[in-house]
Coordinates of C-alpha atoms and ligand atoms in Angstrom, one line a residue:
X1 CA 130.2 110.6 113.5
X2 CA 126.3 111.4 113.6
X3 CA 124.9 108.0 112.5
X4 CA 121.2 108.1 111.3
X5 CA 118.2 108.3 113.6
X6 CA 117.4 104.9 111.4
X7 CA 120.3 103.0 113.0
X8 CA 120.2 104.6 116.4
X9 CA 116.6 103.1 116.9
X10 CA 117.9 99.5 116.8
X11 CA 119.8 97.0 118.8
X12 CA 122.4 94.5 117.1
X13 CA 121.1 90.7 117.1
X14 CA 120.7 89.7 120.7
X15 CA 121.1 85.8 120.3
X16 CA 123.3 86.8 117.5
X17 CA 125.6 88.5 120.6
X18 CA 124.9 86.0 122.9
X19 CA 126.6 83.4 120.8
X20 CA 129.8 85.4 120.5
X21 CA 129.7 86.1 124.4
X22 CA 129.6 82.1 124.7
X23 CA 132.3 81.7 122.2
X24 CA 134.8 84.1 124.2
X25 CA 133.9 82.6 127.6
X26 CA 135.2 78.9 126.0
X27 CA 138.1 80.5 124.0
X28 CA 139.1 81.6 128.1
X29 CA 139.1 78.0 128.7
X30 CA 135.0 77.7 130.2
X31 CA 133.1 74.6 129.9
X32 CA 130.2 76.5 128.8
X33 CA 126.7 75.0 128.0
X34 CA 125.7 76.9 125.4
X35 CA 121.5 76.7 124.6
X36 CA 121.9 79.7 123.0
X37 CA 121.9 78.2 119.4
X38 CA 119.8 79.3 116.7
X39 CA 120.8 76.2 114.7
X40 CA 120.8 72.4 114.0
X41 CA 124.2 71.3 115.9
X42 CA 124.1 68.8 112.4
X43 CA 126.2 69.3 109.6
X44 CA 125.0 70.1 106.1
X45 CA 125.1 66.5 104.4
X46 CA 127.1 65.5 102.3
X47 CA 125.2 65.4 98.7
X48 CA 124.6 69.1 99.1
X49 CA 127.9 70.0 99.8
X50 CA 129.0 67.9 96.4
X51 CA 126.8 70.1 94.8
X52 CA 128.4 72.9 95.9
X53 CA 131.9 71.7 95.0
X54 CA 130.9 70.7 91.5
X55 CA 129.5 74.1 90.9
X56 CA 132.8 75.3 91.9
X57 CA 134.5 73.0 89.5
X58 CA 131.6 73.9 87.1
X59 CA 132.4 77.2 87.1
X60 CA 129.6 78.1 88.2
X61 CA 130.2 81.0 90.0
X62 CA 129.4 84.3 88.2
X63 CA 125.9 86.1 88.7
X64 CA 122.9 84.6 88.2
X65 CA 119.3 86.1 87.8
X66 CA 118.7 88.2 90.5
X67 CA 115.5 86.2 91.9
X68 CA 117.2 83.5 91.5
X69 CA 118.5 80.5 88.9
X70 CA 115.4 78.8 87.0
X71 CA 116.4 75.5 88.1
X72 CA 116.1 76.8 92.2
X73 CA 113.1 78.3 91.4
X74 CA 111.7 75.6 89.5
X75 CA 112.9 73.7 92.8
X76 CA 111.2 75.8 95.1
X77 CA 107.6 75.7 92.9
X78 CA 108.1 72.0 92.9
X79 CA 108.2 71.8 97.0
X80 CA 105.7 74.3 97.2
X81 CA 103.5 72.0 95.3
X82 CA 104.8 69.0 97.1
X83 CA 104.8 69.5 100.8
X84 CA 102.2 72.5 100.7
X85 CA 100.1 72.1 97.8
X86 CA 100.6 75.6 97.1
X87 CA 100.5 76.4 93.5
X88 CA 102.9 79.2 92.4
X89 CA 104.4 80.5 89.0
X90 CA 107.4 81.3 88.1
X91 CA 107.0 85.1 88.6
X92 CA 105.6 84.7 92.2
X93 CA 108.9 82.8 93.9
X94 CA 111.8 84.3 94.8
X95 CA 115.2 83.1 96.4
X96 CA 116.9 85.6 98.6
X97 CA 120.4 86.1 100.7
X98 CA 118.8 83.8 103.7
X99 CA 115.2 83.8 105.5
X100 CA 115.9 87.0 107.2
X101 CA 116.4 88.8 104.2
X102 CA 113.1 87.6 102.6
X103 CA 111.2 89.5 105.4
X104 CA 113.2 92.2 105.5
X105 CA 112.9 92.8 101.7
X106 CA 109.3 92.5 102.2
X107 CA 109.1 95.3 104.8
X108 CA 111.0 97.4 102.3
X109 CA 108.7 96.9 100.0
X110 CA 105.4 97.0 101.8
X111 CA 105.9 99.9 104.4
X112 CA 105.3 103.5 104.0
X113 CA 106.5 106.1 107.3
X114 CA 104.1 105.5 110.1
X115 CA 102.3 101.9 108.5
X116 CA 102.2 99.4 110.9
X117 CA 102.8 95.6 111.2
X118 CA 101.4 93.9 113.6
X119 CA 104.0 91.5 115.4
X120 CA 102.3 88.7 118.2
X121 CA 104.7 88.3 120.7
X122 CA 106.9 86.6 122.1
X123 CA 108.2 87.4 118.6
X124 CA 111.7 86.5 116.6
X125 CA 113.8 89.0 117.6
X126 CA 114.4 90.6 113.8
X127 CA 111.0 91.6 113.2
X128 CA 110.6 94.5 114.7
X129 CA 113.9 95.8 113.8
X130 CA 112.8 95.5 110.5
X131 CA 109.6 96.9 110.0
X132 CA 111.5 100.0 112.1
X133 CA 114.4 100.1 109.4
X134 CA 111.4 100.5 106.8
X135 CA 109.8 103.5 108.7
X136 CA 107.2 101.3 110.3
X137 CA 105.9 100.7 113.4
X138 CA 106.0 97.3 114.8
X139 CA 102.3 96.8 116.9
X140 CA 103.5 94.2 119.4
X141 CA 100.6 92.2 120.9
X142 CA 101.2 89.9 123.8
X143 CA 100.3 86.2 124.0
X144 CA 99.6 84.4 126.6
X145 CA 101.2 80.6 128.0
X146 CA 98.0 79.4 128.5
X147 CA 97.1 79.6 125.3
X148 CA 100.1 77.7 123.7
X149 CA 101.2 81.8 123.2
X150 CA 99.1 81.9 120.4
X151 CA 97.6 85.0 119.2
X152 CA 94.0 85.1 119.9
X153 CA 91.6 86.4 117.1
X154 CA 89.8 88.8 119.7
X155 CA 93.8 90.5 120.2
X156 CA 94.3 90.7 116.9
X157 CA 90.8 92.1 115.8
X158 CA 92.1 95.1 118.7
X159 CA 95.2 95.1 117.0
X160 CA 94.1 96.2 113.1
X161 CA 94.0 100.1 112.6
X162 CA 93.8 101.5 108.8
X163 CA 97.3 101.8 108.9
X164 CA 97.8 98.0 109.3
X165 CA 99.7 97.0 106.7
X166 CA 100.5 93.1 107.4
X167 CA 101.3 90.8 110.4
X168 CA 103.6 88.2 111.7
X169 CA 103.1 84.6 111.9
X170 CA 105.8 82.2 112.7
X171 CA 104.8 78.7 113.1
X172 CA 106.9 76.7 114.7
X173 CA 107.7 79.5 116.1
X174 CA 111.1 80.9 117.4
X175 CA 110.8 81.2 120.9
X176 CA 108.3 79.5 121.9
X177 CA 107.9 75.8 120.1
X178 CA 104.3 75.9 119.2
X179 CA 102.8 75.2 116.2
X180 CA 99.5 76.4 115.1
X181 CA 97.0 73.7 114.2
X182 CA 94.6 74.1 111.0
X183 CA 91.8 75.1 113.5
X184 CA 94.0 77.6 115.6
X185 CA 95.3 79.5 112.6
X186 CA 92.4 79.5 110.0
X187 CA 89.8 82.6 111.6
X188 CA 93.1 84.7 112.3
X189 CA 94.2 84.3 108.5
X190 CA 90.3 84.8 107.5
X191 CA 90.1 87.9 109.4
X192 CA 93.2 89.1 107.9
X193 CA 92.2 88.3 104.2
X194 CA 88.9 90.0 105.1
X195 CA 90.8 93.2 106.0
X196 CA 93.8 93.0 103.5
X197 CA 96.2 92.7 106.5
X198 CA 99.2 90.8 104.3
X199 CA 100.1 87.5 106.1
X200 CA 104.0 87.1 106.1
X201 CA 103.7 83.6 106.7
X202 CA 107.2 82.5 108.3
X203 CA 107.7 78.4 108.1
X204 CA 111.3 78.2 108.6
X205 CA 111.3 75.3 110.9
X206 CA 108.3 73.3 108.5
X207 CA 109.7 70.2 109.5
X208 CA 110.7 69.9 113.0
X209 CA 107.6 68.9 113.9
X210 CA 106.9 66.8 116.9
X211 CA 104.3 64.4 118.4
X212 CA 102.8 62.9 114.7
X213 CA 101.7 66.9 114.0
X214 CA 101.2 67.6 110.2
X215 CA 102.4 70.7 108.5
X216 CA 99.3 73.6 107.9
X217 CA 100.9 76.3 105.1
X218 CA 98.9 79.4 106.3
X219 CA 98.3 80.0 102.1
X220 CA 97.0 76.7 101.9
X221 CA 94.2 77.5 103.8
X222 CA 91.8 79.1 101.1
X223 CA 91.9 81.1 98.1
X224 CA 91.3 84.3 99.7
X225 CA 93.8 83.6 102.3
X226 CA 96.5 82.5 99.7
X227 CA 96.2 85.9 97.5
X228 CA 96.9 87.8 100.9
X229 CA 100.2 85.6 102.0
X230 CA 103.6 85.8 101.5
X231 CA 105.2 82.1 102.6
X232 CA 108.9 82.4 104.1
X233 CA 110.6 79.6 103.8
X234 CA 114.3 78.5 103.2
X235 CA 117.2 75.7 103.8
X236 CA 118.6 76.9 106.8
X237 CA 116.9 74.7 109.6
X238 CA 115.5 72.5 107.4
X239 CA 118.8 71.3 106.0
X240 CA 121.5 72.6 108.4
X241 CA 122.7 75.5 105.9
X242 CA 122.5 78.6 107.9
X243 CA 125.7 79.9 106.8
X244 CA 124.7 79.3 103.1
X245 CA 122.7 82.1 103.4
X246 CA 120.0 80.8 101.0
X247 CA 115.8 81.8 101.8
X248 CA 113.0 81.8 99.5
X249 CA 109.3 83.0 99.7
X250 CA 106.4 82.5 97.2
X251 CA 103.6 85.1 97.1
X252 CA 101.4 87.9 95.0
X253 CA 103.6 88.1 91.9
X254 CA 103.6 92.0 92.6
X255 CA 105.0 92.0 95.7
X256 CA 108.0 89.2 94.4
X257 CA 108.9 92.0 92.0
X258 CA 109.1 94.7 94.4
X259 CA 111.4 92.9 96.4
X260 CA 113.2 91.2 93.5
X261 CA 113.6 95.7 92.5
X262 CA 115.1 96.1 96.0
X263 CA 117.4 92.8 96.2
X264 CA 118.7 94.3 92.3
X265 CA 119.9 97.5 93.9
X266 CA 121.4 95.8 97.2
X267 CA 122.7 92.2 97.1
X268 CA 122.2 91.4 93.8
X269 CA 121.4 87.9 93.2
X270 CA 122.1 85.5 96.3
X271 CA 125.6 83.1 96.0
X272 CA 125.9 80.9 93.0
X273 CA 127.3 78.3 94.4
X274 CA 124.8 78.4 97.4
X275 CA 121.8 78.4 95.2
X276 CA 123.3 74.8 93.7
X277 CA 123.2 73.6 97.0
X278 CA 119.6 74.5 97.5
X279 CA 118.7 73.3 94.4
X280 CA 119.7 69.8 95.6
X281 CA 118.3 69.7 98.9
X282 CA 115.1 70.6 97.8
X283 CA 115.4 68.1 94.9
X284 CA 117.6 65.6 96.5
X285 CA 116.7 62.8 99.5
X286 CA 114.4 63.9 102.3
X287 CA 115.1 61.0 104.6
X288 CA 117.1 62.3 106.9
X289 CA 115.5 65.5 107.5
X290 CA 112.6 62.8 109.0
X291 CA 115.6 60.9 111.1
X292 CA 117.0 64.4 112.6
X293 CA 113.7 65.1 113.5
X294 CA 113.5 62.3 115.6
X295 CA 116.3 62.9 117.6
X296 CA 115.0 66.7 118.0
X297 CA 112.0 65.2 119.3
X298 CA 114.3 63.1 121.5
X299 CA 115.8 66.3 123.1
X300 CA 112.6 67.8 123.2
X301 CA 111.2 64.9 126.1
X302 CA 114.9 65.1 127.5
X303 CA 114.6 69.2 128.2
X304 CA 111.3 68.8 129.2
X305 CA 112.0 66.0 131.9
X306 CA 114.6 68.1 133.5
X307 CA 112.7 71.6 133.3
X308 CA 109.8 69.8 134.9
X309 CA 112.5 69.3 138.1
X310 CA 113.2 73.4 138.6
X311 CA 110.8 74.3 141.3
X312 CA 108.5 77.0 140.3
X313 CA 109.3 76.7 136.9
X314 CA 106.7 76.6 134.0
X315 CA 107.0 75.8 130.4
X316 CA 104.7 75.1 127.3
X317 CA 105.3 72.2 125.5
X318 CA 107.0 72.4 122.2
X319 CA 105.2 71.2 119.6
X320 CA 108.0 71.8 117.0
X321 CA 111.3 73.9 116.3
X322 CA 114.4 73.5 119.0
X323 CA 113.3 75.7 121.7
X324 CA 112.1 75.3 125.0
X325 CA 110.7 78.6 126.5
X326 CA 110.5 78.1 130.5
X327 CA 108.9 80.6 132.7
X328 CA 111.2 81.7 135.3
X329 CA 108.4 84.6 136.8
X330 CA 108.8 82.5 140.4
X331 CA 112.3 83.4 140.7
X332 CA 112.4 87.3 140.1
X333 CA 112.4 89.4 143.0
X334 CA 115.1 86.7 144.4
X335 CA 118.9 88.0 145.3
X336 CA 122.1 86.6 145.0
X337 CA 125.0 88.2 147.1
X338 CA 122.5 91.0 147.8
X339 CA 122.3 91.2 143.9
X340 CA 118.3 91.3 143.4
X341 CA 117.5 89.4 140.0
X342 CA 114.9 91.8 138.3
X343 CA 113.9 90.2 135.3
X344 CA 115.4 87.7 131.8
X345 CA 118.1 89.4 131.6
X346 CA 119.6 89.5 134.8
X347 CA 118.7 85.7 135.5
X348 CA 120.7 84.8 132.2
X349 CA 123.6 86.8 133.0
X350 CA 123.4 85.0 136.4
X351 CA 122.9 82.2 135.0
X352 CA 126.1 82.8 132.3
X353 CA 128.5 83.6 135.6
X354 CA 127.2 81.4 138.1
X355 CA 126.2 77.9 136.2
X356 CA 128.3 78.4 132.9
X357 CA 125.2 78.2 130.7
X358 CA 124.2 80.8 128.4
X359 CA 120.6 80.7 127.4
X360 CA 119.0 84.0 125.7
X361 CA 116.8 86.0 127.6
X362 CA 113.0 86.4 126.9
X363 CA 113.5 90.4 126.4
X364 CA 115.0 89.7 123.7
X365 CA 111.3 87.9 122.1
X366 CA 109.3 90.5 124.0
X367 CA 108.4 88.2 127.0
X368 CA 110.5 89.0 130.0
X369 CA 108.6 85.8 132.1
X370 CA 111.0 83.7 130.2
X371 CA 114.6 82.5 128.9
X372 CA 114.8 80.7 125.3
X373 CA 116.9 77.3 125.8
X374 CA 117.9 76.0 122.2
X375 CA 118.0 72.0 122.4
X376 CA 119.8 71.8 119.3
X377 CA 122.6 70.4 121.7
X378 CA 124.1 67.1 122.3
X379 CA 121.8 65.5 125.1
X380 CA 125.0 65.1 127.6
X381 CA 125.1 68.9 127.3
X382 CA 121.5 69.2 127.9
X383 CA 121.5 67.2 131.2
X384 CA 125.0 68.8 132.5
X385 CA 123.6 72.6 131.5
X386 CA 120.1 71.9 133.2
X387 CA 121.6 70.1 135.9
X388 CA 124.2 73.9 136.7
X389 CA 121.3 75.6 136.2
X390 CA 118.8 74.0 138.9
X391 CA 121.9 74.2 141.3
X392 CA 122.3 77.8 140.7
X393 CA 118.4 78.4 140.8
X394 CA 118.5 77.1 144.4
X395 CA 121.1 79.8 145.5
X396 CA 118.9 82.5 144.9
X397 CA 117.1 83.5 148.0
Ligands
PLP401 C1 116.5 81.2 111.6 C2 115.2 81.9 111.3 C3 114.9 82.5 110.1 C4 115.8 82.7 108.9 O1 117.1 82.2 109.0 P1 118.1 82.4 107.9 O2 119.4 81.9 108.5 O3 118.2 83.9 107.6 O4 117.7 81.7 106.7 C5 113.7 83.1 109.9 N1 112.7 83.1 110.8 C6 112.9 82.5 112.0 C7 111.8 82.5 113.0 C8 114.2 81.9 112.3 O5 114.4 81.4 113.5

C-alpha cells in the first residue's frame, strides 16, 4: 500500500511505545521500574466517577453539542475565571477529545503549507508531529539547562520569520519540570503579541506546582497578550483522567469556531459521559488535587536526592509537573561489552536491558543530553529504579 507522504513524515508516540515496551517486559515476568509514565499513578476519585455512572443511569449518553455541553462549558468559564482570572464567553471555550486534540485542532486550523510554528525545545513530543500533519513546519529552537531550559527572548526574536504563524509554550513543561515565572514569561508573550505570533499556551500540569510557586496564565498577562493566546488546558493531570479523554481551551472566539468546524467533521462532540465527569471535577472539591500535590513534591526531593548521587550527572530542578530531566552528556562516548553508548537512546535501551528501568529518551523532546524519568511512581519504586540504574551507570567504561 502507498500510504501518504503525510503519514510517512511522522513517528508513532515515543513514550506512548515505551510504555507498551514496559508492559511486555513485565507480562514476561520482569520487575521493571517503569519512569516512563506520562500520568498520575492516582486513580480518578471517586465523586467524578459517580458522576459518570449516574450519567449512564441518566441516560445520558447520546451526542451532545459538538463544543461541548453548556453546563462543561459554563464549568470551564467558571475556572477560567477562578484560578486564572481569565474572562471568556461562551463562544470562546471549547471542550475537546483530550489536551492533545485541542492543539492539534488548532494546527488544523491555523496552518497553511509551509507556515511555521515555532516549537522551544526540549519540547512534548506531539508538537511537531502536529504542525507537520497540518502542512507546517515546526521551527525547533533549543534551550539551554542553565537557563531552567527556558526560551530566551533574544532566541525567539531569531526565531520569527513572516511565515510564523504561532509558538509553543508549555509551562510546567513536559520534559523538563520548569515553570515560567511572571517575569520569565511576560517579554516573550509581549514580543509575540507585538508580532501576531499566536501563543498556544499549554497548562496541562497547572497545578503540580512545587516549592510555594503560584500559577501565571500566559493570557493573564495583558490585554494584548490575552487576544493573541489560546489557553490549553484539561482534566487529565489535574484530576487523574487521562483515559477520559476530556481537554478544553479558551481563546479568540474565531479560532474556537474553526476548530469547533474541524472537531464537527472528525470526532464529533467528545464522550457524554466523559464530559459529566469533567463537569464535576471542575465544579466539585479541589482538596485533594492540593494533597496529591504534596506527595508529588515529596517525590520530587526523593528523585532529586538520588540523582544528585550518579557521578557526572546533572539535572535542573523541577519546579512543577512529574518529571525529572537528568543530563547523562558525561556518560556518552562510554562502552559496555565493546557496545559504545552514543547518545539517549542507546543509554535507555541500556538502561531497559541492563537495570530493568525504562525511562524515555531525550530524542524523543529534542534534547539528546538527557533521559525524561516520570516520578509519578511509588517512592519504593523510585529508590529501587535509581538505585539499578546508578549500578548499571558504573559498568560503563
Ligand atoms: C499529557 C499532556 C497533554 C494532554 O494530555 P491529554 O491526555 O491528551 O489530555 C498536553 N500537553 C502536555 C505537555 C502533556 O504532557
Amino acid at each position: 500500500m502507498q500510504l501518504s507522504r503525510r503519514v510517512m513524515s511522522i513517528q508513532p508516540s515515543p513514550t506512548l511505545a515505551l510504555n507498551a515496551k514496559a508492559d511486555a517486559l513485565r507480562a514476561q515476568g520482569v520487575d521493571i521500574v517503569n519512569f516512563g509514565a506520562g500520568q498520575p499513578d492516582f486513580p480518578t476519585p471517586k465523586h467524578i466517577c459517580e458522576a459518570a455512572k449516574k450519567a449512564i443511569d441518566d441516560g445520558f449518553t447520546r451526542y451532545t453539542p459538538v463544543p461541548g455541553t453548556p453546563e462543561l462549558k459554563q464549568a470551564v468559564i467558571d475556572k477560567f475565571k477562578r484560578d486564572n482570572g481569565l474572562d471568556y464567553a461562551m463562544d470562546q471555550v471549547m471542550i475537546n477529545v483530550g489536551g492533545k486534540h485541542s492543539s492539534y485542532l488548532i494546527m488544523q486550523a491555523l496552518l497553511d503549507e509551509g507556515d511555521e510554528v515555532i516549537v522551544p525545545a526540549p519540547y512534548w513530543v506531539s508538537y511537531p508531529p502536529m504542525v507537520i500533519l497540518a502542512g507546517g513546519k515546526p521551527v525547533i529552537v533549543p534551550t539551554k539547562l542553565e537557563n531552567g531550559f527556558k526560551l530566551q527572548l533574544a532566541d525567539l526574536q531569531k526565531a520569527v520569520s513572516d511565515k510564523t504563524k504561532a509558538i509553543f509554550i508549555n509551562s510546567p513543561s513536559n520534559p523538563t519540570g520548569g515553570v515560567y515565572s511572571e517575569a520569565e514569561l511576560r517579554p516573550l508573550a509581549e514580543f509575540c503579541a507585538s508580532k501576531g505570533v499566536l501563543i498556544i499556551s499549554d497548562e496541562m500540569y497547572e497545578p503540580i506546582l512545587f516549592d510555594g510557586r503560584t500559577f501565571t496564565a500566559t493570557a493573564s498577562l495583558s490585554p494584548e497578550v490575552y487576544a493573541n493566546t489560546v489557553t490549553l488546558n484539561g482534566v487529565s493531570k489535574a484530576y487523574a483522567m487521562t483515559g477520559w479523554r476530556i481537554g478544553y481551551m479558551g481563546g479568540p472566539a474565531e479560532l474556537i469556531k474553526a476548530c469547533s468546524k474541524i472537531q464537527s467533521q472528525s470526532t464529533s462532540n467528545p464522550t457524554s459521559i466523559a464530559q459529566k465527569a469533567a463537569e464535576e471535577a471542575l465544579n466539585g472539591p479541589q482538596e485533594f488535587v492540593a494533597e496529591r500535590n504534596q506527595s508529588f513534591e515529596r517525590r520530587r526531593d526523593l528523585i532529586m536526592d538520588l540523582i544528585s548521587e550518579l557521578p557526572g550527572v546533572t539535572c535542573y530542578r523541577p519546579e512543577g509537573s512529574f518529571y525529572a530531566f537528568p543530563s547523562f552528556k558525561a556518560y556518552y562516548g562510554k562502552k559496555f561489552e565493546g557496545k559504545q553508548i552514543t547518545g539517549s537512546q542507546d543509554l535507555a535501551d541500556y538502561l531497559l536491558d541492563n537495570a530493568s528501568v525504562a525511562a524515555v529518551p531525550g530524542i524523543a523532546f529534542g534534547e539528546d543530553d538527557c533521559i525524561r524519568f516520570s516520578f509519578a511512581i511509588s517512592d519504593e519504586q523510585i529508590k529501587q529504579g535509581m538505585a539499578s540504574v546508578k549500578a548499571a551507570l558504573a559498568k560503563l567504561t
